[in-house]
Coordinates of C-alpha atoms and ligand atoms in Angstrom, one line a residue:
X1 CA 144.3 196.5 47.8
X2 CA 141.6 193.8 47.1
X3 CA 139.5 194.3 44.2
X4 CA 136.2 193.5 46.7
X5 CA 133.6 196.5 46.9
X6 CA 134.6 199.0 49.3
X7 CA 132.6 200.1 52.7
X8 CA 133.4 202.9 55.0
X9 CA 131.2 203.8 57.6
X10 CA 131.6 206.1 61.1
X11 CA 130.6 207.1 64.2
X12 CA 131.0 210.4 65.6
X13 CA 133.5 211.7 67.1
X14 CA 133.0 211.9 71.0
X15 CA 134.0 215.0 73.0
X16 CA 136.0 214.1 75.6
X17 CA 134.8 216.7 78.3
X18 CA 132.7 213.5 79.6
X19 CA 133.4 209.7 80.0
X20 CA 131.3 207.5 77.8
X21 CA 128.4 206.2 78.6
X22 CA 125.5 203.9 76.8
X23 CA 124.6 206.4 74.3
X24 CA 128.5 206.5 72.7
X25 CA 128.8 203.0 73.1
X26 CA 125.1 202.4 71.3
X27 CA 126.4 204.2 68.4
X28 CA 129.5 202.6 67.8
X29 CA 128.0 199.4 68.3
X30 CA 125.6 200.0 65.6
X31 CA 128.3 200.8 62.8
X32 CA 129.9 197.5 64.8
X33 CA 127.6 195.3 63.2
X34 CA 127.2 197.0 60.4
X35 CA 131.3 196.4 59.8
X36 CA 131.2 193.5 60.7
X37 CA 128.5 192.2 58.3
X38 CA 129.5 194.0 55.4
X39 CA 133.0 192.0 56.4
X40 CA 131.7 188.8 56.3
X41 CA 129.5 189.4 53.0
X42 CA 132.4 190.1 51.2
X43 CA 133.5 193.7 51.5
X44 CA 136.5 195.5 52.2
X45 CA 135.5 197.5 55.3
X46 CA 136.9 200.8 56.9
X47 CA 135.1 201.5 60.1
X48 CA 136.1 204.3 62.2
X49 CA 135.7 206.5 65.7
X50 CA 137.3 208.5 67.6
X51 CA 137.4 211.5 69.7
X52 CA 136.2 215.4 69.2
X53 CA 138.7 217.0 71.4
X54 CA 138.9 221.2 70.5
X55 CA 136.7 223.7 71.0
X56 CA 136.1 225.7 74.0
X57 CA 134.0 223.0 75.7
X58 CA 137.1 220.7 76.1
X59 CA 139.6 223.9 77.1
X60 CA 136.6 224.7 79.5
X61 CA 136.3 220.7 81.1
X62 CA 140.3 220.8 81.1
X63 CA 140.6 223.8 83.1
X64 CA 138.1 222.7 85.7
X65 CA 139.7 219.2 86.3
X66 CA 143.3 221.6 86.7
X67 CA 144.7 219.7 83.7
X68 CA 146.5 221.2 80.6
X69 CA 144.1 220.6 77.3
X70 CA 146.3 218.0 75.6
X71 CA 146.8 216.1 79.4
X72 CA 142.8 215.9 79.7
X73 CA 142.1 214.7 76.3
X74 CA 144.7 212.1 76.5
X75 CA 143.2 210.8 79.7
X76 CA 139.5 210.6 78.2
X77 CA 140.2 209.8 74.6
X78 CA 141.9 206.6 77.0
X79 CA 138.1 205.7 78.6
X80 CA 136.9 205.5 75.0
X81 CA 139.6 203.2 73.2
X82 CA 139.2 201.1 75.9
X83 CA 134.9 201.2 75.8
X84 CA 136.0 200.1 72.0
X85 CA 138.3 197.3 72.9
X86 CA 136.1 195.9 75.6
X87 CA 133.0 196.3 73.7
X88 CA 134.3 194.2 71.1
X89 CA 134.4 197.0 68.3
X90 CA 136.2 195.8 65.1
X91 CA 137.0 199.5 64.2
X92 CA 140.1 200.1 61.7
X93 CA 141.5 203.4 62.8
X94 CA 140.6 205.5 65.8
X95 CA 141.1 209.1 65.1
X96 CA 142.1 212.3 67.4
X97 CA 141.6 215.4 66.1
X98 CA 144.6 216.6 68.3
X99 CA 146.8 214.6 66.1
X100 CA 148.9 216.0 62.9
X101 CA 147.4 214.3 60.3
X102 CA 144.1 216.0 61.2
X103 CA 145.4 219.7 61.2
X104 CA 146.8 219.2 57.7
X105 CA 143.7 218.1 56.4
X106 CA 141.4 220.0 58.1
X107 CA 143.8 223.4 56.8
X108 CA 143.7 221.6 53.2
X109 CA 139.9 221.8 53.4
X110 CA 139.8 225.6 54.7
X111 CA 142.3 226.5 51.8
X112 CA 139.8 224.4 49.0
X113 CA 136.7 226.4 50.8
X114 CA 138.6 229.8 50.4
X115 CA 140.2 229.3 47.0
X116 CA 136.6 228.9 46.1
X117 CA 135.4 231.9 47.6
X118 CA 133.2 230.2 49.8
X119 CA 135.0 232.0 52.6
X120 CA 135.1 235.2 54.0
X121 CA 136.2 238.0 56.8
X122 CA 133.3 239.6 58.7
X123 CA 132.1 240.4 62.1
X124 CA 129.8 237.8 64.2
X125 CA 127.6 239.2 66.3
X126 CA 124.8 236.8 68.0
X127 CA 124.3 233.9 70.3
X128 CA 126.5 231.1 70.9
X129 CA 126.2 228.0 73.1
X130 CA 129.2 226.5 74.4
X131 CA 127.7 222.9 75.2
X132 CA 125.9 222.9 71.8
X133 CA 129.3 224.5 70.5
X134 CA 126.2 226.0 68.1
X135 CA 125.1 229.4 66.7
X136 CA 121.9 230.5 67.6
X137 CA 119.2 233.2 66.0
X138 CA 117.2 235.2 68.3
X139 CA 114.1 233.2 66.9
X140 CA 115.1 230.0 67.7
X141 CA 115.9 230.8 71.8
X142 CA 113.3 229.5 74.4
X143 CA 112.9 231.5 77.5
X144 CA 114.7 229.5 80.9
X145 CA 114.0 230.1 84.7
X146 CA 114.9 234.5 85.8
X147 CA 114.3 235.2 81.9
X148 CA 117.8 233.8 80.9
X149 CA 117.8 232.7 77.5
X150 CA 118.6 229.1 76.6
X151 CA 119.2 227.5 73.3
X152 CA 116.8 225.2 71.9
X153 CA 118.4 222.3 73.6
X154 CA 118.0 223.8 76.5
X155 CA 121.8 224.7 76.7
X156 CA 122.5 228.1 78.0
X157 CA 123.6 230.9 75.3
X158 CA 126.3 234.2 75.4
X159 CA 126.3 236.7 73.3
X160 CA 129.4 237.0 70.8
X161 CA 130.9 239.8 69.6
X162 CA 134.2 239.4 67.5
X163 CA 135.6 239.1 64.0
X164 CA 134.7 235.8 62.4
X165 CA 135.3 234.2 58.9
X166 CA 132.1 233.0 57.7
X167 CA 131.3 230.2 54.8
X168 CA 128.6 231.1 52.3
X169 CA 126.3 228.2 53.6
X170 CA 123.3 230.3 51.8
X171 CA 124.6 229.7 48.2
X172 CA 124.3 226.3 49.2
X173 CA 120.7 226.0 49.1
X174 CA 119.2 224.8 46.1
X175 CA 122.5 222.3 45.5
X176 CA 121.7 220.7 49.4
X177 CA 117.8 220.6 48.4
X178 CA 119.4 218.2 44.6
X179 CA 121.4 216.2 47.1
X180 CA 119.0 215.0 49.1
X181 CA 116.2 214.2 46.4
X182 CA 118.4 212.9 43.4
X183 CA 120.4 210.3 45.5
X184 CA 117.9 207.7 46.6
X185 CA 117.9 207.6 50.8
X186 CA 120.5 210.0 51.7
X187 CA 119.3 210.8 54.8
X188 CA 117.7 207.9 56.6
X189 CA 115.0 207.7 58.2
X190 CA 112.6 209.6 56.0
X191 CA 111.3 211.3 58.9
X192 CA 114.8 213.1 59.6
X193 CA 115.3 213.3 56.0
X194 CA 112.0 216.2 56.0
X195 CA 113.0 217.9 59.2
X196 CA 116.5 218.8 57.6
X197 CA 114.6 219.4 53.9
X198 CA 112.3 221.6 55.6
X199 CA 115.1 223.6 57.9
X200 CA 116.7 224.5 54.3
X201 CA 113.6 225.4 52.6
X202 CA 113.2 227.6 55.6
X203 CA 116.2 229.7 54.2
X204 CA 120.1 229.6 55.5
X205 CA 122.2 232.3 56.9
X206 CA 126.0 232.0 56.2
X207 CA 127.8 230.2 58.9
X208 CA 130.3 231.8 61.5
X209 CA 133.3 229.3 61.0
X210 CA 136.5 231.0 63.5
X211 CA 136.4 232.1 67.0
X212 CA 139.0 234.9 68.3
X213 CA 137.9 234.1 72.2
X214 CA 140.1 230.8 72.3
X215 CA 142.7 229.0 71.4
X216 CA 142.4 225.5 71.9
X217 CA 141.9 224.1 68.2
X218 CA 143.1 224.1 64.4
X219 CA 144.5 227.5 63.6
X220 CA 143.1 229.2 60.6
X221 CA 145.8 228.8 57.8
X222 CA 147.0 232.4 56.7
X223 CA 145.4 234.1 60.3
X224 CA 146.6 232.3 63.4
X225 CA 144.5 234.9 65.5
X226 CA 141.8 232.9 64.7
X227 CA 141.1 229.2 65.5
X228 CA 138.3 227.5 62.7
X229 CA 135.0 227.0 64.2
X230 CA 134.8 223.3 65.9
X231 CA 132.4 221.7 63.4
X232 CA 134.5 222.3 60.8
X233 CA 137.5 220.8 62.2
X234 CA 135.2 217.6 63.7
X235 CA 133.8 217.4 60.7
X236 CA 136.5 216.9 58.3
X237 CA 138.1 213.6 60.5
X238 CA 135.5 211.5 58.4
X239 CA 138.2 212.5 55.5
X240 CA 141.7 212.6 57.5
X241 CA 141.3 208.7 58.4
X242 CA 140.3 208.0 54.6
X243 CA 143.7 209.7 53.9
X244 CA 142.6 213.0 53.3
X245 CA 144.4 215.3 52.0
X246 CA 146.1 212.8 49.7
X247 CA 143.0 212.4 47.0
X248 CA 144.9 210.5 45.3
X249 CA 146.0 207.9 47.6
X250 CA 145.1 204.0 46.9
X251 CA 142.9 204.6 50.2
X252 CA 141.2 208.0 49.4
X253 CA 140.1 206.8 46.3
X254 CA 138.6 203.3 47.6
X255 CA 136.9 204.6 50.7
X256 CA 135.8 208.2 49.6
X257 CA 132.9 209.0 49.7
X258 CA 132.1 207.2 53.0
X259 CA 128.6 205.3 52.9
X260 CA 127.5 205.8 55.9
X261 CA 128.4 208.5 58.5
X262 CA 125.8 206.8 61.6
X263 CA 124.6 210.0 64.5
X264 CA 122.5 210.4 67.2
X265 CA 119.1 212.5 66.0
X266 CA 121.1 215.3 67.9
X267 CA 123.8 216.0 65.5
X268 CA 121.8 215.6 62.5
X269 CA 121.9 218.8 60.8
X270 CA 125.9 219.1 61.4
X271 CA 125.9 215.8 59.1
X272 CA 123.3 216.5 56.6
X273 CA 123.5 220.1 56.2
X274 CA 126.8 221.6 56.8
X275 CA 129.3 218.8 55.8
X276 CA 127.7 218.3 52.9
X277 CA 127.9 221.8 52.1
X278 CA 131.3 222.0 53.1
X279 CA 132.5 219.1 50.9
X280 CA 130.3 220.3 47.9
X281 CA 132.3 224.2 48.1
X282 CA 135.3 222.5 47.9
X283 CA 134.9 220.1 45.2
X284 CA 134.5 217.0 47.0
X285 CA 131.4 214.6 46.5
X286 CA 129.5 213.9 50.2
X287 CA 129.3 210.9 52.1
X288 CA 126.2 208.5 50.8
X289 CA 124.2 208.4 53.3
X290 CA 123.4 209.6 57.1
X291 CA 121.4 207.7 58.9
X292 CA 120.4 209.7 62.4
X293 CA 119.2 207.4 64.8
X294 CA 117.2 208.1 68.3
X295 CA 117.6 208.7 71.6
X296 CA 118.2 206.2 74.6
X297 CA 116.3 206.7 77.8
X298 CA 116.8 204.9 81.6
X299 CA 113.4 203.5 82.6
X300 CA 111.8 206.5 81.0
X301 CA 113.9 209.2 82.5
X302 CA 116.4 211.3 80.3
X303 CA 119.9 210.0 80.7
X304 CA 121.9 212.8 82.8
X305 CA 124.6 213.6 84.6
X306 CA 122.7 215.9 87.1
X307 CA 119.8 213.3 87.4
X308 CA 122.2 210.6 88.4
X309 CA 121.0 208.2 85.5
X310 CA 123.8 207.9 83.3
X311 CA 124.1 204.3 82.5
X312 CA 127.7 203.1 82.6
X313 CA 128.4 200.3 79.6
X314 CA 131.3 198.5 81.5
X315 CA 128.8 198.3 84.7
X316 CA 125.9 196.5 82.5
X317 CA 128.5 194.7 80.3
X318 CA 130.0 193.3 83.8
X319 CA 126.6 192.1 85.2
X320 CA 124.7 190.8 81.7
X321 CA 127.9 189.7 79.6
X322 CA 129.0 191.1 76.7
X323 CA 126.8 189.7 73.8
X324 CA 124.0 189.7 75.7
X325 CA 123.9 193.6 75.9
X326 CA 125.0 194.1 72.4
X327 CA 121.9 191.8 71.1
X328 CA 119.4 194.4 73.8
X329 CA 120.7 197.3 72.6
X330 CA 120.6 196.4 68.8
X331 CA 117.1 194.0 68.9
X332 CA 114.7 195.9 71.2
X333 CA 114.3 199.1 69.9
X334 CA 113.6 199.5 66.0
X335 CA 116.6 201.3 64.9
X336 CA 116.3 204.4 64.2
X337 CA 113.3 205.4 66.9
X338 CA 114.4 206.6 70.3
X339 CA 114.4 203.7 73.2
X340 CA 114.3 203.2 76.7
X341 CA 116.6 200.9 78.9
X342 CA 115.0 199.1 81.4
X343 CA 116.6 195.6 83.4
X344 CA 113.6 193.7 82.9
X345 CA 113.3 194.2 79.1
X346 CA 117.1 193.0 79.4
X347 CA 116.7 190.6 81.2
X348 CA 113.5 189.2 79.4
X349 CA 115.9 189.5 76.3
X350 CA 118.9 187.3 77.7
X351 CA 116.3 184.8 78.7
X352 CA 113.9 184.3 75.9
X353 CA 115.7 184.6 72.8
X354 CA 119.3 183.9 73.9
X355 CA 118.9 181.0 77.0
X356 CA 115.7 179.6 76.0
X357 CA 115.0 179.8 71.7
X358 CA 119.0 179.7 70.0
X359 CA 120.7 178.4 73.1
X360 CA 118.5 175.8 74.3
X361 CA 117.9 174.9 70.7
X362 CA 121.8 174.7 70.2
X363 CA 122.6 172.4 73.5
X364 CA 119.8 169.8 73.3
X365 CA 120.5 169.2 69.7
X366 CA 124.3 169.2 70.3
X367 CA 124.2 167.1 73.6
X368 CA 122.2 164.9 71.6
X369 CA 125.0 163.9 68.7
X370 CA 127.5 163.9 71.1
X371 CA 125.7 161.3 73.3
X372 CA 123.9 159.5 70.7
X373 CA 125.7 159.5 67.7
X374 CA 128.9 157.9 68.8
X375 CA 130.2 161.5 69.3
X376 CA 130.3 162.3 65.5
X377 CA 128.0 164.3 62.6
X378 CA 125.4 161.9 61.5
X379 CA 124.6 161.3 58.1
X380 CA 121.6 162.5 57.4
X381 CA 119.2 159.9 55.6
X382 CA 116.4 161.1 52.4
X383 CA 114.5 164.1 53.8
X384 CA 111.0 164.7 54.5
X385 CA 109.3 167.7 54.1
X386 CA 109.5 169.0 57.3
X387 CA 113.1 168.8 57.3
X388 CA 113.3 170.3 53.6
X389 CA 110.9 173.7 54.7
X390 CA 112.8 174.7 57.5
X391 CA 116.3 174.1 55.5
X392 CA 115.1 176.3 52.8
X393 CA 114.1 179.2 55.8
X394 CA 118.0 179.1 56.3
X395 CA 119.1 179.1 53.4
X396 CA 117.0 182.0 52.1
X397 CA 117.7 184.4 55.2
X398 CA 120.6 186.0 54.3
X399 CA 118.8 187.3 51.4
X400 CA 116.2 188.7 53.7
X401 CA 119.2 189.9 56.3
X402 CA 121.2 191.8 53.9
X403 CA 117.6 193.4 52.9
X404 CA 117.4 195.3 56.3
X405 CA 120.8 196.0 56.9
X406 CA 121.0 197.8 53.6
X407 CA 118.6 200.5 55.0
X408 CA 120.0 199.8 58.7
X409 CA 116.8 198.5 59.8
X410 CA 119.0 196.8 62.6
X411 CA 116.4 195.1 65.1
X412 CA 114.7 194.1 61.6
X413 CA 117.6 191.9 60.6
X414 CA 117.4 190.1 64.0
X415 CA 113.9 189.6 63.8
X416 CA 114.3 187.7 60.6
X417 CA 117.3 185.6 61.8
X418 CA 115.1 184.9 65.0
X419 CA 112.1 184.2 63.6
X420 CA 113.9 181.1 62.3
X421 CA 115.3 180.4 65.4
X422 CA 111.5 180.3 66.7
X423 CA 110.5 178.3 63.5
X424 CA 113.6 175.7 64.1
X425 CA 112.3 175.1 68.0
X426 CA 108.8 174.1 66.5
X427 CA 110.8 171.7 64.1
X428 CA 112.8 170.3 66.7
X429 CA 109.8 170.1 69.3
X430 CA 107.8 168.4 66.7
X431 CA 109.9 166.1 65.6
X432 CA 110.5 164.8 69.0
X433 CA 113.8 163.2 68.4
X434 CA 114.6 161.9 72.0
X435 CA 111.4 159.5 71.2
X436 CA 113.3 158.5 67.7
X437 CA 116.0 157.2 69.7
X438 CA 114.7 153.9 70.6
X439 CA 111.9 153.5 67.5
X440 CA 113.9 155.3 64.5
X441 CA 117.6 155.9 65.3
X442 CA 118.2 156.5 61.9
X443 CA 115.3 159.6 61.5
X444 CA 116.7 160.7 65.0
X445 CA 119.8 161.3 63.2
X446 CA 118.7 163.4 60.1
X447 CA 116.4 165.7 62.7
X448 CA 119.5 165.7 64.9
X449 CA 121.6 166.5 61.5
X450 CA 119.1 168.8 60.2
X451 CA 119.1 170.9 63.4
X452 CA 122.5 171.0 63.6
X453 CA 122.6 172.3 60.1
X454 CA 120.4 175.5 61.4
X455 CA 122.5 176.3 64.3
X456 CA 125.9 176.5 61.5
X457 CA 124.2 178.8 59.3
X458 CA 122.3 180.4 62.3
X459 CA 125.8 181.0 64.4
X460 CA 127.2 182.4 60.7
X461 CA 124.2 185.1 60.8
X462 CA 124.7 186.0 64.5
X463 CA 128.5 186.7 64.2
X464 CA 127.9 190.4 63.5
X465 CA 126.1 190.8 67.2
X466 CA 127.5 188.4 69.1
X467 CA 131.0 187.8 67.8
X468 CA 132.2 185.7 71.1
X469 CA 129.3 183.6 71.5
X470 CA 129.0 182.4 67.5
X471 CA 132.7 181.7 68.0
X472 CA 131.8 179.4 70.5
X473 CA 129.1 177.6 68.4
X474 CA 130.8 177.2 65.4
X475 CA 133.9 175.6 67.2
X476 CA 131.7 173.3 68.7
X477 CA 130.6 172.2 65.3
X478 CA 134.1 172.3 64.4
X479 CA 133.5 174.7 61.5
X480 CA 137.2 176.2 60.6
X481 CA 137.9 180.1 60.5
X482 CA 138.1 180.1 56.9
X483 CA 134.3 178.6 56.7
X484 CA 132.7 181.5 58.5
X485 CA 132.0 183.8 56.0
X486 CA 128.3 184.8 54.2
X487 CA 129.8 182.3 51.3
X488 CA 128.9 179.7 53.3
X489 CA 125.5 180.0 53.6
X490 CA 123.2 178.5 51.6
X491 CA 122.2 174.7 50.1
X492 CA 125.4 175.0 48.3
X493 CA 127.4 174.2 51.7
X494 CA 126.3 171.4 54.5
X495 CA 128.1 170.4 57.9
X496 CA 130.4 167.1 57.2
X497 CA 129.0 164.1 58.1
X498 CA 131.5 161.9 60.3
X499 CA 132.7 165.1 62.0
X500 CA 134.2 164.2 65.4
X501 CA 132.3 166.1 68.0
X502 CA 133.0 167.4 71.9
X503 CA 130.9 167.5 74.6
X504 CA 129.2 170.9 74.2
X505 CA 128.9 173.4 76.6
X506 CA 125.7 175.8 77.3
X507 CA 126.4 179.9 75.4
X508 CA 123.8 181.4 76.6
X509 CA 123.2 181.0 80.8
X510 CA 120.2 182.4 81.9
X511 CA 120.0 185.7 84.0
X512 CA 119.1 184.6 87.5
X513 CA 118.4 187.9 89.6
X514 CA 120.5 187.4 93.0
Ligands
LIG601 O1 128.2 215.6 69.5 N1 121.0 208.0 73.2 O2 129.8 214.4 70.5 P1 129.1 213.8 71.8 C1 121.6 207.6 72.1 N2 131.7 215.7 69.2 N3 122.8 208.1 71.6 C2 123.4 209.0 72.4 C3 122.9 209.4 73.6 C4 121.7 208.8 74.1 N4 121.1 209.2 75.2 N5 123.8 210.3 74.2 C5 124.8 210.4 73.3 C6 129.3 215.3 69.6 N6 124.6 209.6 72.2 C7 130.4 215.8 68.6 C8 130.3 215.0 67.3 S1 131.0 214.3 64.9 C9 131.9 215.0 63.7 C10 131.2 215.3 66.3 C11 125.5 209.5 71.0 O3 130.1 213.2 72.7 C12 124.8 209.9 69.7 O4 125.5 209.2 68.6 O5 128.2 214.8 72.4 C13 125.2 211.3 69.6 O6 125.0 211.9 68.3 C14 126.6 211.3 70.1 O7 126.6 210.3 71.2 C15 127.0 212.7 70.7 O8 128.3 212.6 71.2

């Protein structure tokens, strides 16, 4: 192993009683980028998904398509490797918890939590959701249409009745209130950081962790009657793929704890209350941070199945291209608050920042070398101070980059990389080289250079969102593979003068409605 700093980060694991749609693929993209920066500024990166695939939900959704458990998850935990291939995710390992790495570790982990006497034999008695796969209190239920009762989410609830191991979660109290205020920004944003805070404070119940009524899942190690509670066994793949139950291993000991475990606002308290609580029972420090981010809705409606709305990702990806919808999803909503997908805003996207301010920027100044500088990198000649200002906004953004992505302020690390973008356009504009051409060839060629110089270090900057498209820059500045890293940004590093150029051709088409 390298000695470069270590970074794991992951998404959840999707259940696979539905095909995925814009919300899994939003997620995964986000710890996409956030790989794939960490990557290029010098870390050694673990980034991981996968699929959810016990619990009664999934027997249930197996049954009713007349398909054996294991024969349905295989077909959808299919649908969402390939949403990761053709997305363009960069993840290292893509776990199922059907596989046999995962019941070892998640029956190591039960063993820790019971050797500790964090376990124990009762009787459950209360409300259950099956969608949620979530225990309800009385107090917590909201009244639905005949007087049913429904869970907060709206989900309906049974009533359960059997034999259940439970896990102490209400020893865990004051030790989950230390772990959120002594590390710095464990939960992220601050707002979801209080909502969980306060749900402790309120008091916690111990935590029904088997089910008798089913089988389809991890059996409990010592009591195959009963199968461990689904949360546990999701959970605990955030370990398995770091190696898990090997703590000694090379990889265990680089990658554990994760930094960032990255969920939808949905899942938050699994993350930030019980897995934490989990890992701290059986002797195992928690992952560093969670960061719960918001919801996605399609032109203001909520995204379901019964409303029709669900927005497919290979559908948009087929009619906007691939970078383009991973730069939508990432820049127009601050990440973090919930968002709402509408065409327009994606389409005003693709055409203002990627066809008109980097791409237009990138094939006038390009077009321009290639037809005016005998088809090679000019040398620049003594700058003025134009040329030296918007250099030094270049070379000074990945400080301000790295700022936001160490918090995951996502759309806020675009911003920055744009605004230069915008700044660069006004330097380009005002310098008017086209006019040079005929009264100061020689300036023409240090504007020409010094744009040229902004599009490298921008395309550098832009390879975490749109991998394909900064390829395609950089090759046409003929930057090699090895000269693509965050390394290379910076006064330290210049394009070579006398670089043999190609025509260029356009990256970023405008969306023309048909
Ligand atoms: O909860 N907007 O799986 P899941 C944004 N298996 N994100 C959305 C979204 C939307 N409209 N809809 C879904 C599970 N998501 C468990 C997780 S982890 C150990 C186990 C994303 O298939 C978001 O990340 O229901 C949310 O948390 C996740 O999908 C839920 O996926």
């Amino acid at each position: 192993m390298s000695g470069k700093p270590s970074f794991y980060i992951t998404t959840p694991i999707y259940y696979v009683n539905d095909i995925p749609h814009i919300g899994h693929a939003y997620t995964t993209l986000a710890c996409d980028y956030l790989a794939r920066f960490k990557r290029l500024d010098g870390f050694d990166v673990m980034f991981l998904t996968g699929t959810d695939e016990h619990g009664q939900k999934v027997e249930k959704s197996a049954a009713a398509a007349g398909k054996t458990p294991i024969e349905f998850c295989d077909q959808v935990s299919q649908r969402f490797r390939e949403l990761a291939e053709f997305m363009n995710y960069s993840n290292d390992d893509f776990i199922r918890t059907t596989e046999e790495r995962h019941k070892i570790a998640c029956q190591d982990l039960w063993k820790k939590l019971e050797d500790n006497g964090h376990i124990y034999l009762d009787k459950y008695s209360g409300w259950y959701s099956v969608r949620d796969e979530a225990f309800y209190g009385e107090a917590e239920l909201i009244e639905g249409e005949g007087d049913a009762k429904l869970a907060p989410t709206g989900a309906p609830v049974e009533w359960v009745e059997e034999e259940s191991y439970f896990f102490r979660l209400s020893a865990f109290e004051d030790k989950l209130l230390e772990f959120y205020e002594n590390l710095p920004a464990t939960v992220l944003p601050k707002s979801r950081k209080n909502e969980v805070k306060s749900f402790v404070e309120g008091g916690l119940r111990d935590l029904s962790v088997s089910r008798t009524s089913f089988k389809w899942g991890v059996p409990v190690p010592g009591n195959d009657k009963h199968i461990m509670y689904v949360w546990i066994d999701a959970l605990t793949n955030y370990m398995t793929a770091a190696g898990y139950p090997d703590q000694n291993s090379e990889k265990f000991k680089k990658f554990w704890p994760a930094d960032i475990h990255m969920v939808g606002k949905d899942i938050l308290r699994f993350h930030a209350l019980y897995w934490p609580a989990f890992l701290m029972g059986a002797g195992i420090d928690p992952a560093k941070r969670i960061f719960a981010h918001g919801w996605w809705t399609n032109e203001g409606q909520k995204i379901s199945k019964s409303l029709g709305n669900v927005i497919d990702p290979f559908e948009i990806v087929e009619e906007f291209g691939l970078d383009q919808v991973r730069y939508f999803l990432m820049r127009e909503v601050p990440f973090g608050n919930d968002g709402d997908f509408s065409r327009q805003s994606m389409i005003n996207r693709i055409n203002s920042d990627l066809a008109n301010d980097l791409g237009n920027l990138a094939q006038r100044s390009l077009s321009m070398i290639f037809k005016n500088c005998d088809g090679v990198m000019p040398t620049p000649g003594s700058l003025t101070d134009a040329d030296s200002e918007i250099l030094a906004a270049v070379d000074e953004l990945l400080g301000k980059v790295r700022e936001h992505v160490d918090v995951q302020a996502i759309s806020k690390s675009l911003e920055a990389i744009w605004r230069v973008v915008s700044d660069a356009n006004g330097y380009f504009a005002g310098q008017e080289p086209w006019a040079l051409k005929k009264t100061d060839p020689e300036r023409m060629a240090t504007v020409l250079y010094v744009t040229a110089e902004i599009i490298r270090q921008i395309s550098i900057l832009t390879q975490p969102i749109m991998p394909a498209s900064s390829a395609k820059l950089l090759d046409q500045l003929k930057i090699p593979d090895d000269e693509r890293g965050f390394d290379q940004l910076g006064s330290e590093r210049r394009l070579v003068s006398g670089t043999i150029m190609e025509k260029p051709e356009g990256v970023f088409p405008r969306y023309v409605e048909s």
